[in-house]
mmCIF file of C-alpha atoms and ligand atoms in Angstrom:
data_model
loop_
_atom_site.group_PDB
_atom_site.id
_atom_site.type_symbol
_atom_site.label_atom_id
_atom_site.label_comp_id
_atom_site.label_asym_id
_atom_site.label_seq_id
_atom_site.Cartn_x
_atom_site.Cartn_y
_atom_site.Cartn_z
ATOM 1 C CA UNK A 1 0.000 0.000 0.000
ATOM 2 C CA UNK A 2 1.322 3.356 -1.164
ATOM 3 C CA UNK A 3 1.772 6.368 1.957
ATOM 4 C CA UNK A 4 2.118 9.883 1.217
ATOM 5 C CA UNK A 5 5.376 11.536 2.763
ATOM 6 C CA UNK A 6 7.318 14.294 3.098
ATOM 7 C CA UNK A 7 10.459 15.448 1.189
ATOM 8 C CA UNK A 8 12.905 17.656 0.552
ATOM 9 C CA UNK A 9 13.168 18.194 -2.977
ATOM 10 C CA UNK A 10 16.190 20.096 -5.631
ATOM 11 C CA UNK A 11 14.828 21.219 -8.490
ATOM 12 C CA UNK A 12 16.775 22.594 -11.421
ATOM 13 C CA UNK A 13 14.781 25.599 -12.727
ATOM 14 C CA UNK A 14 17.233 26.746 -16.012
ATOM 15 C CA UNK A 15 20.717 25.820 -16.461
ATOM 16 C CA UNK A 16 23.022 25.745 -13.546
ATOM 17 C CA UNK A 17 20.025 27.480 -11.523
ATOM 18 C CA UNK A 18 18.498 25.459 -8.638
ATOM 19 C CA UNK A 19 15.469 25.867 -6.154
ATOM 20 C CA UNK A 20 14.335 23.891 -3.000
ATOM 21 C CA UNK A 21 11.344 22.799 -1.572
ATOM 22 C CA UNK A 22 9.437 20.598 0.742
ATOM 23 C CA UNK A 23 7.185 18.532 -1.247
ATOM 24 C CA UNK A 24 4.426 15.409 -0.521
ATOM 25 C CA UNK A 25 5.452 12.499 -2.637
ATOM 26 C CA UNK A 26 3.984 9.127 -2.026
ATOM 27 C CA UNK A 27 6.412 5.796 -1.788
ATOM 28 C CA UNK A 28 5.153 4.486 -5.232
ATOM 29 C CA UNK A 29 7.407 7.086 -6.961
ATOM 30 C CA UNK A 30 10.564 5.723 -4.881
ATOM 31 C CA UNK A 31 12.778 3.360 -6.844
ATOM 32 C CA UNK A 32 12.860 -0.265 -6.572
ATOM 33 C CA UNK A 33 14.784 -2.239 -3.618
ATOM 34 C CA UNK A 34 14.117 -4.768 -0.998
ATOM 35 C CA UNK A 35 13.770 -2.449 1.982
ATOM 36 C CA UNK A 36 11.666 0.382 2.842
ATOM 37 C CA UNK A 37 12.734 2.201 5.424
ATOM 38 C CA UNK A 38 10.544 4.888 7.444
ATOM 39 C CA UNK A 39 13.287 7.512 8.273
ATOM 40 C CA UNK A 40 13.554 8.707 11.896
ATOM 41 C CA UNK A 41 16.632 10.655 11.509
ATOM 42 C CA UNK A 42 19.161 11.452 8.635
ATOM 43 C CA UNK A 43 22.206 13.678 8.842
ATOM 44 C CA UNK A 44 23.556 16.397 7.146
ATOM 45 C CA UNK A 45 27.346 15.947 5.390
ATOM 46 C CA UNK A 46 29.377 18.126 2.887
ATOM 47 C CA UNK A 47 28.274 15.603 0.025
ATOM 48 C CA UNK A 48 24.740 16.516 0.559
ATOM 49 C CA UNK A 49 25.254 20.460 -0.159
ATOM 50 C CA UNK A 50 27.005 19.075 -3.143
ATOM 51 C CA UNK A 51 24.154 17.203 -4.419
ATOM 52 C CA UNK A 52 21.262 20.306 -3.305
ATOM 53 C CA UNK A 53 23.672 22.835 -5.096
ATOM 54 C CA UNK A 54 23.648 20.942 -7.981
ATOM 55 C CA UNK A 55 26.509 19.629 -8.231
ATOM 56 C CA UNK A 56 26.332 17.054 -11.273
ATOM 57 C CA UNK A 57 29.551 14.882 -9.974
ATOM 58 C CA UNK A 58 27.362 14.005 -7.347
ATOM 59 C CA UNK A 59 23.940 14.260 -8.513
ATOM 60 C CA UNK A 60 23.085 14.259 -12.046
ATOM 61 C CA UNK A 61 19.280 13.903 -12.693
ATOM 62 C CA UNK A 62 17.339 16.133 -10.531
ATOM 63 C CA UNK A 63 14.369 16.752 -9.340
ATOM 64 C CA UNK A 64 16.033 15.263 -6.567
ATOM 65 C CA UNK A 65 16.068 14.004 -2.695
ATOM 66 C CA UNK A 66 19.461 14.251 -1.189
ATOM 67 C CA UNK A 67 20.485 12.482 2.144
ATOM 68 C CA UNK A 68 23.005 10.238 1.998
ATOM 69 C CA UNK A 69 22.445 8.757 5.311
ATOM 70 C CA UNK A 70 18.937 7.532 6.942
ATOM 71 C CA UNK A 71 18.684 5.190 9.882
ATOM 72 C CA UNK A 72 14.719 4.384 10.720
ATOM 73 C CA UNK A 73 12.752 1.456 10.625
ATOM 74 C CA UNK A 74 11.593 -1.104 8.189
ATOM 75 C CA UNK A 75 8.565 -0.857 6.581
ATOM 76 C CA UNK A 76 8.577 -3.523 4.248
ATOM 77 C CA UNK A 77 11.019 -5.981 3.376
ATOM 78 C CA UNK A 78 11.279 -8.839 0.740
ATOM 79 C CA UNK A 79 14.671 -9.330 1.678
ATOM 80 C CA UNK A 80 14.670 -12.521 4.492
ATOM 81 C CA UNK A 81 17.269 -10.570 6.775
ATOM 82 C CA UNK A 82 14.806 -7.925 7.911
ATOM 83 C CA UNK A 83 11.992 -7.540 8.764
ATOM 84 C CA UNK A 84 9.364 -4.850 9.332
ATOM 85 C CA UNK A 85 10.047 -3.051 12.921
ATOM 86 C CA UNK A 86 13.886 -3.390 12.658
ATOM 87 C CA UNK A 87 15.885 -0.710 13.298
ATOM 88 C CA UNK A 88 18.194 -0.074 10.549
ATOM 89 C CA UNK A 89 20.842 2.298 8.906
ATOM 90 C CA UNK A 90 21.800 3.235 5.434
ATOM 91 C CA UNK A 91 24.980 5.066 5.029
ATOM 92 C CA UNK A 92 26.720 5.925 1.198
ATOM 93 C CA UNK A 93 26.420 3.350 -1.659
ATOM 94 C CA UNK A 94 24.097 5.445 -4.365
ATOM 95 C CA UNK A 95 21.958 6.490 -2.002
ATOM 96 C CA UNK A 96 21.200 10.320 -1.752
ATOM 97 C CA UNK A 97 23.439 10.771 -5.160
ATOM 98 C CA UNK A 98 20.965 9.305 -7.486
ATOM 99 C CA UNK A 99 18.974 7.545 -5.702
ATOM 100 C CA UNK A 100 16.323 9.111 -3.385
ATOM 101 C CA UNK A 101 17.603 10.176 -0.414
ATOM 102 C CA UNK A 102 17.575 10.206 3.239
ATOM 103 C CA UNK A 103 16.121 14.244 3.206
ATOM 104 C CA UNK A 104 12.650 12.262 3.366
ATOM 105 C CA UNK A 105 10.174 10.215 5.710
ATOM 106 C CA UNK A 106 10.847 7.293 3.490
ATOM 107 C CA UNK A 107 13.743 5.522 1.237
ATOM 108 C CA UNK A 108 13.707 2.202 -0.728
ATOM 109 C CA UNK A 109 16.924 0.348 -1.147
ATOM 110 C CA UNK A 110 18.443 -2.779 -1.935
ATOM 111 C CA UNK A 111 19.272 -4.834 1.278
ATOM 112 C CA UNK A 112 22.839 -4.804 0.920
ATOM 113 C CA UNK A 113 23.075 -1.681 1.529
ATOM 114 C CA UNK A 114 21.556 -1.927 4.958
ATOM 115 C CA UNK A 115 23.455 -2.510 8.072
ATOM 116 C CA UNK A 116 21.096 -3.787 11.114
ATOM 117 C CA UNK A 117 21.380 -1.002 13.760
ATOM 118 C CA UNK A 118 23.741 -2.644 16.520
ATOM 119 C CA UNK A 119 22.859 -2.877 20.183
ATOM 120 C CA UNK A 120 23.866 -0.247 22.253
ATOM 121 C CA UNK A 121 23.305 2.099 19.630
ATOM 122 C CA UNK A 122 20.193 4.716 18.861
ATOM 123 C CA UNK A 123 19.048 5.450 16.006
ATOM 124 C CA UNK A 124 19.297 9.176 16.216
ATOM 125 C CA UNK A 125 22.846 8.217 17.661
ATOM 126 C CA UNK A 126 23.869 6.390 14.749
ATOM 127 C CA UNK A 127 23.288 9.804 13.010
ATOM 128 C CA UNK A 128 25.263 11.689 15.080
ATOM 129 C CA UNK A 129 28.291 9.473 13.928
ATOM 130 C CA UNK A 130 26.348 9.254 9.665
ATOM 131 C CA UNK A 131 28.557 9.430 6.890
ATOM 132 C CA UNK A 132 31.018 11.624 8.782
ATOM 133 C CA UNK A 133 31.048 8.937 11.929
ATOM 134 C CA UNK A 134 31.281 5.879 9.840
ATOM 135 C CA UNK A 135 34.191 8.011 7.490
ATOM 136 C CA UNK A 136 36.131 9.038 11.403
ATOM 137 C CA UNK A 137 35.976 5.361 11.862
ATOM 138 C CA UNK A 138 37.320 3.994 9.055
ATOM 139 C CA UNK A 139 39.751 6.433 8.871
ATOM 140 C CA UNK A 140 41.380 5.275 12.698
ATOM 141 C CA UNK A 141 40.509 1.719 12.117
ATOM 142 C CA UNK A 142 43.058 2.401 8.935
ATOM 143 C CA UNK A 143 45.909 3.984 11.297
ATOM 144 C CA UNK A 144 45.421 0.937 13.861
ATOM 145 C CA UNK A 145 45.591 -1.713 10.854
ATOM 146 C CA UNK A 146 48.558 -0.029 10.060
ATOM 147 C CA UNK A 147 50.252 -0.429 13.468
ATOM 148 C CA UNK A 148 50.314 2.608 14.441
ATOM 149 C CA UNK A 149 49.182 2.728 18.952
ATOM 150 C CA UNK A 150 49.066 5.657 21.190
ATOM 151 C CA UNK A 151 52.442 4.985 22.184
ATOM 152 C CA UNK A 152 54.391 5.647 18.926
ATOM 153 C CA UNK A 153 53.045 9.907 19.049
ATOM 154 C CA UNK A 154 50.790 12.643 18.174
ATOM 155 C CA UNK A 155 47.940 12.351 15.583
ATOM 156 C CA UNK A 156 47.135 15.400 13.650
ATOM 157 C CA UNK A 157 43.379 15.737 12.453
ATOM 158 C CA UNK A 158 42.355 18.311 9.508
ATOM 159 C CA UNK A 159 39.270 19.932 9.601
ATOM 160 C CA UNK A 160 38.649 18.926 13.438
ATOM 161 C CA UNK A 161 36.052 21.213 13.449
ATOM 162 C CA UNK A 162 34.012 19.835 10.803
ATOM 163 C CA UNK A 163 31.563 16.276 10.685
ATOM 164 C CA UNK A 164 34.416 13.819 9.979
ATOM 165 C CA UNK A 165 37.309 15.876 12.092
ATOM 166 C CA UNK A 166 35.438 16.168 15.110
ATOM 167 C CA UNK A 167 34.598 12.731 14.977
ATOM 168 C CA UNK A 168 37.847 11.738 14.506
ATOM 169 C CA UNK A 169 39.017 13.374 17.657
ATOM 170 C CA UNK A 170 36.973 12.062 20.030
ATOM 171 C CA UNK A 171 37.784 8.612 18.415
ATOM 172 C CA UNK A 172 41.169 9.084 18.859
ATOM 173 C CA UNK A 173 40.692 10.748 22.712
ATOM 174 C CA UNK A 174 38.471 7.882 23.387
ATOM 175 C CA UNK A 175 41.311 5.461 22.676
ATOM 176 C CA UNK A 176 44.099 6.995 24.351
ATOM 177 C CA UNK A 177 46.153 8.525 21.319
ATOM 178 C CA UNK A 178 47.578 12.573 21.814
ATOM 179 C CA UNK A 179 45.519 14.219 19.652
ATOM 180 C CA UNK A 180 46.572 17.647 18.119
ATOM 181 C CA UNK A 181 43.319 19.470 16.581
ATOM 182 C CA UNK A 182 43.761 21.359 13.493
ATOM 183 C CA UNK A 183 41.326 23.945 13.258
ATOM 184 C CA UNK A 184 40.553 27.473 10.990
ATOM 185 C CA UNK A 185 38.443 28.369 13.829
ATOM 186 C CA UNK A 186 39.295 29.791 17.208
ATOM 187 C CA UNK A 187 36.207 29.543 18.755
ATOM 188 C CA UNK A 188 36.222 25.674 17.864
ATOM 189 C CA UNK A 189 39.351 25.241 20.352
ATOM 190 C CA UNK A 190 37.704 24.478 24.010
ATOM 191 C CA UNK A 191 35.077 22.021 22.523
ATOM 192 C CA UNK A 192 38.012 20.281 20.427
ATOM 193 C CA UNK A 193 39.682 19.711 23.837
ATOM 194 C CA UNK A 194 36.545 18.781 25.906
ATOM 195 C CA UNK A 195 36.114 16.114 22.959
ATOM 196 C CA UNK A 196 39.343 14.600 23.339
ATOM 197 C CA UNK A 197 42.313 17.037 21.634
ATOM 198 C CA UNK A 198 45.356 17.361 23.774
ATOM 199 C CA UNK A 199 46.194 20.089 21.299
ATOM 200 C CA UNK A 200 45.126 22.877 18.730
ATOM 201 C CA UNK A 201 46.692 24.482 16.289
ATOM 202 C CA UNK A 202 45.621 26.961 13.651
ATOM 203 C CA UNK A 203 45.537 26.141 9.364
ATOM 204 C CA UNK A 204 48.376 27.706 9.104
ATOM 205 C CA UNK A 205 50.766 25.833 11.246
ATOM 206 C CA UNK A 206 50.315 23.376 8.228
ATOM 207 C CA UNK A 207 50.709 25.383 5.142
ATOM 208 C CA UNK A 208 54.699 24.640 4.755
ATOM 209 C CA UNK A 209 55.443 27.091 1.725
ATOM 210 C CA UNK A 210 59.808 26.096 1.964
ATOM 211 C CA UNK A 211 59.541 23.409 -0.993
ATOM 212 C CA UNK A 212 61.646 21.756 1.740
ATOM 213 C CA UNK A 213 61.277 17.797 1.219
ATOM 214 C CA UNK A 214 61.111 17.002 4.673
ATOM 215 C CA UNK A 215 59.755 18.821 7.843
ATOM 216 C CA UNK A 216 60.516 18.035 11.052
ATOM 217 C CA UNK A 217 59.082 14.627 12.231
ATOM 218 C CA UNK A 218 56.008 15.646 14.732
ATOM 219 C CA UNK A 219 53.069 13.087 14.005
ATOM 220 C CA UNK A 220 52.942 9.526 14.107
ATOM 221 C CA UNK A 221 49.835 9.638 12.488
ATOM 222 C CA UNK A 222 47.369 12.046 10.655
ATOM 223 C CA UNK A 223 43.570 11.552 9.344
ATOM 224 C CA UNK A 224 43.160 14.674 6.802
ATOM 225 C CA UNK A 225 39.697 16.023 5.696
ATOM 226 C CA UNK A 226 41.039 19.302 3.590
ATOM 227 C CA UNK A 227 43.389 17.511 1.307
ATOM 228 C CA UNK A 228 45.653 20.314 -0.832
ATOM 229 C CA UNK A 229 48.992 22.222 0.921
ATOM 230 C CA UNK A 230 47.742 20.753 4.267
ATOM 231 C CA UNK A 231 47.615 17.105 3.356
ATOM 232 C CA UNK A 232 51.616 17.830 1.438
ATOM 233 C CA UNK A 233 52.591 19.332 4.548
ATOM 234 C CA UNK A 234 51.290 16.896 7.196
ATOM 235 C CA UNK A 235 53.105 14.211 4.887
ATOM 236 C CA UNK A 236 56.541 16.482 4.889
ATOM 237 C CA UNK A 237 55.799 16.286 8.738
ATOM 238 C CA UNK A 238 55.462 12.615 9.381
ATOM 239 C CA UNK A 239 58.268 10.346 11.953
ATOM 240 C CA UNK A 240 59.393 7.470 10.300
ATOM 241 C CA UNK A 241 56.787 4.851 9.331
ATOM 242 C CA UNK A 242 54.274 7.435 9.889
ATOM 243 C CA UNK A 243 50.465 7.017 7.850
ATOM 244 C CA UNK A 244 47.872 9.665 7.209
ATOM 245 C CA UNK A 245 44.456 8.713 5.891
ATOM 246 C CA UNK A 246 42.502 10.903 3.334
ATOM 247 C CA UNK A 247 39.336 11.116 2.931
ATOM 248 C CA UNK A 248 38.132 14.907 1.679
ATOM 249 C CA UNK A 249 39.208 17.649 -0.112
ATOM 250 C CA UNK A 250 37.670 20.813 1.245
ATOM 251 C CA UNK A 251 41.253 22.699 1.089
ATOM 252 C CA UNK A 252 41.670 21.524 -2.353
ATOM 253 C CA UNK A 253 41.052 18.272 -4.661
ATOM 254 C CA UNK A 254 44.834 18.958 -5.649
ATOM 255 C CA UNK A 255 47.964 17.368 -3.985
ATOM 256 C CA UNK A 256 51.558 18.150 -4.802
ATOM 257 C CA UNK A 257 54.254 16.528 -3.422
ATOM 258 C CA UNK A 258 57.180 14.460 -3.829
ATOM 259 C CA UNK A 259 58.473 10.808 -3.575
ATOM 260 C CA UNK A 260 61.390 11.866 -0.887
ATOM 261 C CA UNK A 261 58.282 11.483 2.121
ATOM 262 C CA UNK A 262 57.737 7.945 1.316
ATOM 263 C CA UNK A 263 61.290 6.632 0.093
ATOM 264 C CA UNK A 264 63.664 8.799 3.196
ATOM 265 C CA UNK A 265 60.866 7.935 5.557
ATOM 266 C CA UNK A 266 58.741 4.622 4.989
ATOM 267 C CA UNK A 267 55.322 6.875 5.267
ATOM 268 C CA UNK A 268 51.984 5.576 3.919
ATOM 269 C CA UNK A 269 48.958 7.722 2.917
ATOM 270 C CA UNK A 270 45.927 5.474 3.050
ATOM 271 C CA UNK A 271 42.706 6.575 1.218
ATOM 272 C CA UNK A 272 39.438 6.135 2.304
ATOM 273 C CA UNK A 273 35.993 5.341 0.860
ATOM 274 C CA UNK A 274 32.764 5.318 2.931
ATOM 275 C CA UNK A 275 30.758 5.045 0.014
ATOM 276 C CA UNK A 276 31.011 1.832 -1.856
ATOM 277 C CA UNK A 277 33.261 0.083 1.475
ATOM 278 C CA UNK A 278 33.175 -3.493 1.727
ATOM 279 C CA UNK A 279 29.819 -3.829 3.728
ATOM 280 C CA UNK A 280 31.349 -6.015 6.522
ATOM 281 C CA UNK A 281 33.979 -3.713 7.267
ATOM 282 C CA UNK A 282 31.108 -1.020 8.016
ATOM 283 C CA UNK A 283 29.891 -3.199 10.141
ATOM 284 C CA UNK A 284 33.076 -3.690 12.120
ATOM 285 C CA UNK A 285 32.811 0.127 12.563
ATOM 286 C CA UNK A 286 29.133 0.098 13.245
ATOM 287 C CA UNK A 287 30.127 -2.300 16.470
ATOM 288 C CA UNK A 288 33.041 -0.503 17.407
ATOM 289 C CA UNK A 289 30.476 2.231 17.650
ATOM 290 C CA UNK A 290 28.234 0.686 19.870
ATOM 291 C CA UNK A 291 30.792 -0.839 22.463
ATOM 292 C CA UNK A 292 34.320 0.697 22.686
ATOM 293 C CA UNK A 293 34.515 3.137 20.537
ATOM 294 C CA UNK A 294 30.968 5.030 22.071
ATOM 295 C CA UNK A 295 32.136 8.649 22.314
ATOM 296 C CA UNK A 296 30.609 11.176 24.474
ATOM 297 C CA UNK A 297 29.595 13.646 21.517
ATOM 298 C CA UNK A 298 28.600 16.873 23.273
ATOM 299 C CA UNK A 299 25.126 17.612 22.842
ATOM 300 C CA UNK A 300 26.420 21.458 21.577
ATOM 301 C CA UNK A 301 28.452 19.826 19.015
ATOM 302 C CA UNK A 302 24.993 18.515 17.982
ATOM 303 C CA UNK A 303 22.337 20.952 15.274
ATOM 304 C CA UNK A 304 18.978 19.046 15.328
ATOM 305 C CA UNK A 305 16.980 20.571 12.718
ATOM 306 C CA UNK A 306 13.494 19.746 10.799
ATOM 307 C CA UNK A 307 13.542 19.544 6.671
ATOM 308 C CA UNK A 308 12.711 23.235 6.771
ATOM 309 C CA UNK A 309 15.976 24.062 8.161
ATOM 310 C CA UNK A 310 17.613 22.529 5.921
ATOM 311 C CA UNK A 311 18.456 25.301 3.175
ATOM 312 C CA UNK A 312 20.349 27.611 6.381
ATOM 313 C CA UNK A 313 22.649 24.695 7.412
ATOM 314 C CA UNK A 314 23.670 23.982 3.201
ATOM 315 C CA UNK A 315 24.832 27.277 2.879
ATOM 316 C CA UNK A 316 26.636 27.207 5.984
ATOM 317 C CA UNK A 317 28.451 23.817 5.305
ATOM 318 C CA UNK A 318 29.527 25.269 2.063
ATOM 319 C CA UNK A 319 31.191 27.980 3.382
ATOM 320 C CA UNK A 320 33.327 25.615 6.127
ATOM 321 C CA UNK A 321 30.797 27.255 8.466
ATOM 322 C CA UNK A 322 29.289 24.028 10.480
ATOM 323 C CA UNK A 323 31.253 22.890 14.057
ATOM 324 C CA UNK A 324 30.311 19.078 15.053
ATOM 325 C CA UNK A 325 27.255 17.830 13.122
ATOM 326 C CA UNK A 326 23.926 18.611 12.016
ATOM 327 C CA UNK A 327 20.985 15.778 12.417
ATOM 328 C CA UNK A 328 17.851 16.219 10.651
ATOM 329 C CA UNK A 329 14.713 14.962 12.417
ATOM 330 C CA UNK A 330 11.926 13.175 10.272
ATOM 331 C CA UNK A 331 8.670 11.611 11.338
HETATM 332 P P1 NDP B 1 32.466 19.723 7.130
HETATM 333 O O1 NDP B 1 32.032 20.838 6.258
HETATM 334 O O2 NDP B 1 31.611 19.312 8.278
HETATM 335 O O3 NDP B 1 33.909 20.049 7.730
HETATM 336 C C1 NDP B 1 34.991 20.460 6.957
HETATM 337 C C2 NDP B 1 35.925 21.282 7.830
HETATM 338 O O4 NDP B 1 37.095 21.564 7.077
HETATM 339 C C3 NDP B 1 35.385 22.643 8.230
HETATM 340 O O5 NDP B 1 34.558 22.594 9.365
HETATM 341 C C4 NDP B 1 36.669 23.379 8.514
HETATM 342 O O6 NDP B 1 37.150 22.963 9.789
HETATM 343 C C5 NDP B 1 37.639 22.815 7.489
HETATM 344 N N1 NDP B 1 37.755 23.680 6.309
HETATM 345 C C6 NDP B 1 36.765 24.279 5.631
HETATM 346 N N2 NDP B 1 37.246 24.977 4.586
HETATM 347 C C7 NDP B 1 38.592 24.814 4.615
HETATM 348 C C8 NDP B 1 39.669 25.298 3.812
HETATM 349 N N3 NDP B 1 39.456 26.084 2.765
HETATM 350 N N4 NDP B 1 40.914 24.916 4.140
HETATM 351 C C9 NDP B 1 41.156 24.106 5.187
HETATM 352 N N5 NDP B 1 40.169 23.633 5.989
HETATM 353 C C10 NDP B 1 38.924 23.977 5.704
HETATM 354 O O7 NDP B 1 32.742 18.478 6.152
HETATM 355 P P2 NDP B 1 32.834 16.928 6.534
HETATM 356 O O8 NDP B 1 33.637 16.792 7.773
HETATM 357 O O9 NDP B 1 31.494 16.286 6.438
HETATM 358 O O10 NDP B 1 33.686 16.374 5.289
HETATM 359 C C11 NDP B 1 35.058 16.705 5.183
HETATM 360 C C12 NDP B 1 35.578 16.231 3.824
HETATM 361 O O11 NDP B 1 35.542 14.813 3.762
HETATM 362 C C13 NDP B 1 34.762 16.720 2.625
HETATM 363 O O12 NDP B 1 35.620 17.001 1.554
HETATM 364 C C14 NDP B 1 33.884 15.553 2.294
HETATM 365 O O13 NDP B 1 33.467 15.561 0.946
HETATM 366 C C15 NDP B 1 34.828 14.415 2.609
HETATM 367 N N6 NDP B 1 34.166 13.153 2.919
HETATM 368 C C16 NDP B 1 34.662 12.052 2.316
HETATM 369 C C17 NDP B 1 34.135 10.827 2.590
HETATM 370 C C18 NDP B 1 34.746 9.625 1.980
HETATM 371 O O14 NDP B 1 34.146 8.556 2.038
HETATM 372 N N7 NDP B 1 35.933 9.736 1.408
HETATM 373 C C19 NDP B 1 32.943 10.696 3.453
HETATM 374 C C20 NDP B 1 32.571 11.916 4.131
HETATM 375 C C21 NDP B 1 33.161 13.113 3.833
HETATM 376 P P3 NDP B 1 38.100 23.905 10.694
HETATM 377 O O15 NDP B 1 37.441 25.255 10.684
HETATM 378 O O16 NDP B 1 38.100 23.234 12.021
HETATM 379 O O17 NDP B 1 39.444 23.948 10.031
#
């Protein structure tokens, strides 16, 4: 039986011109899967003010419904793992780039995209973390595969103000590692350290303009959100056997650096994909979440808004404006 639902909708009204609305669409005009899902809570990441801006290397048929994450219960199911009253979560894959989004009271998807929601977790806590959680995550589960332990130094985070940075701090805090914050924003410095930095440092104490190989050694680790002269310069800055993750490129999409980083000093840049990640390794993460790695996210780090505040907070996170996350509240 069809329902009638609300979304929030990107229209493209002449070329390169977009408008947004909240519209009442009904779940026959959602596209086919095994699951649907009646959203309780989505969240709000730089990808989605991509796609509602129009950007076409993230969205490219619009009218649209962006949300790339959605954690609510199921419906309907024809897939044999759920079944209708589970709590679920839907992070990345297509969804919210061209497929209907999580910006609504209801998504369809195939199942293997959906992750059951683990005990110990909430659903509007699995938001909190979203994209940007389940990104954090991968990105320290990455450093720890790698070897690197609390012991060995400091871990630099880009962007700690941001979704994925300030994640990634209170990760890291959580676990014991010395966490230096890396932050454009001064009044983002006493909530970094409440969250778990031991440090913070302004953008510019990473902008190394000397064309000097090598920097001195400071981090044992790094997990970069900005990419561009930050990401060269943390990798300048690395000790021996040092790895930094990647993940974003708010700084810049562009990278230059050269070989003398990996061949003097044995470091490793590891990239990392929350969107089409092997489903079992999200739900490693997903646990992790739920048991050890449960941070203590302050509630002010925390924007809980309805669709119609959504349009504010997109033109905020494209302008590097948004501290901590923003969760948007459905039915
Ligand atoms: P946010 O907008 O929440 O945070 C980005 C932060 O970067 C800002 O808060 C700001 O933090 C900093 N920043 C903004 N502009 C600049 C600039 N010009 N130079 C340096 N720093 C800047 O974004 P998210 O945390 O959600 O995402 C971060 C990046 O990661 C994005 O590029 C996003 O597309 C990418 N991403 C990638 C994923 C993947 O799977 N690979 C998944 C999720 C996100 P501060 O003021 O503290 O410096």
């Amino acid at each position: 039986m069809s329902k009638k639902f609300q979304a929030y909708r990107v229209k493209e009204v002449a070329e390169k011109q977009y408008t947004t609305s909240i519209e009442s669409r009904s779940t026959d005009d959602l596209p086919a899967g095994d699951v649907l899902i009646k959203v309780q809570y989505s969240s709000l990441n730089f990808k989605d003010a991509l796609s509602a801006s129009g950007n076409k290397g993230v969205t490219r048929n619009f009218p649209h419904t962006p949300g790339i994450d959605a954690a609510g219960t199921v419906e309907h199911s024809d897939n044999q793992n759920f079944k209708k009253g589970d709590k679920v979560l839907v992070t990345g894959f297509d969804l919210g780039m061209n497929t209907s989004g999580g910006m609504a009271e209801y998504i369809r998807v195939p199942a293997e995209w959906v992750v059951a929601l683990p005990k110990g977790l909430g659903l509007r806590e699995s938001m909190v973390y979203g994209t940007a959680g389940l990104t954090a995550g991968l990105s320290v589960y990455q450093l720890i595969n790698q070897g690197i332990n609390p012991d060995m130094g400091k871990i630099v985070v880009t962007g700690a103000s941001g979704g994925v940075g300030s994640m990634a701090v209170a990760i890291l805090g959580k676990l014991g590692f010395e966490v230096v914050a890396a932050t454009g924003k001064e009044s983002a410095r006493d909530l970094l350290k409440s969250l778990g930095a031991t440090e913070c440092i302004g953008r510019d104490a990473l902008n190394d303009e000397s064309k000097r190989p090598i920097l001195k050694p400071l981090y044992a680790g790094a997990i970069d959100t900005v990419g561009g002269n930050m990401l060269a310069t943390i990798l300048k800055s690395l000790q021996y056997n040092g790895v930094a993750t990647c993940c974003g490129l708010v700084a810049s999409p562009a990278l230059s650096t050269s070989v003398f980083p990996f061949i003097l000093k044995g470091v490793r840049l590891i990239g990392i994909d929350s969107v089409q990640c092997d489903i079992n390794l999200r739900k490693v993460v997903w646990d992790h979440f739920a048991s050890d790695w449960k941070v203590d996210y302050p509630e002010e780090l925390v924007s809980e808004i309805g669709l119609d505040g959504l349009d504010a907070k997109i033109a905020s996170i494209l302008k590097g404006g948004i501290s901590g996350r923003v969760i948007v509240k459905l039915s």
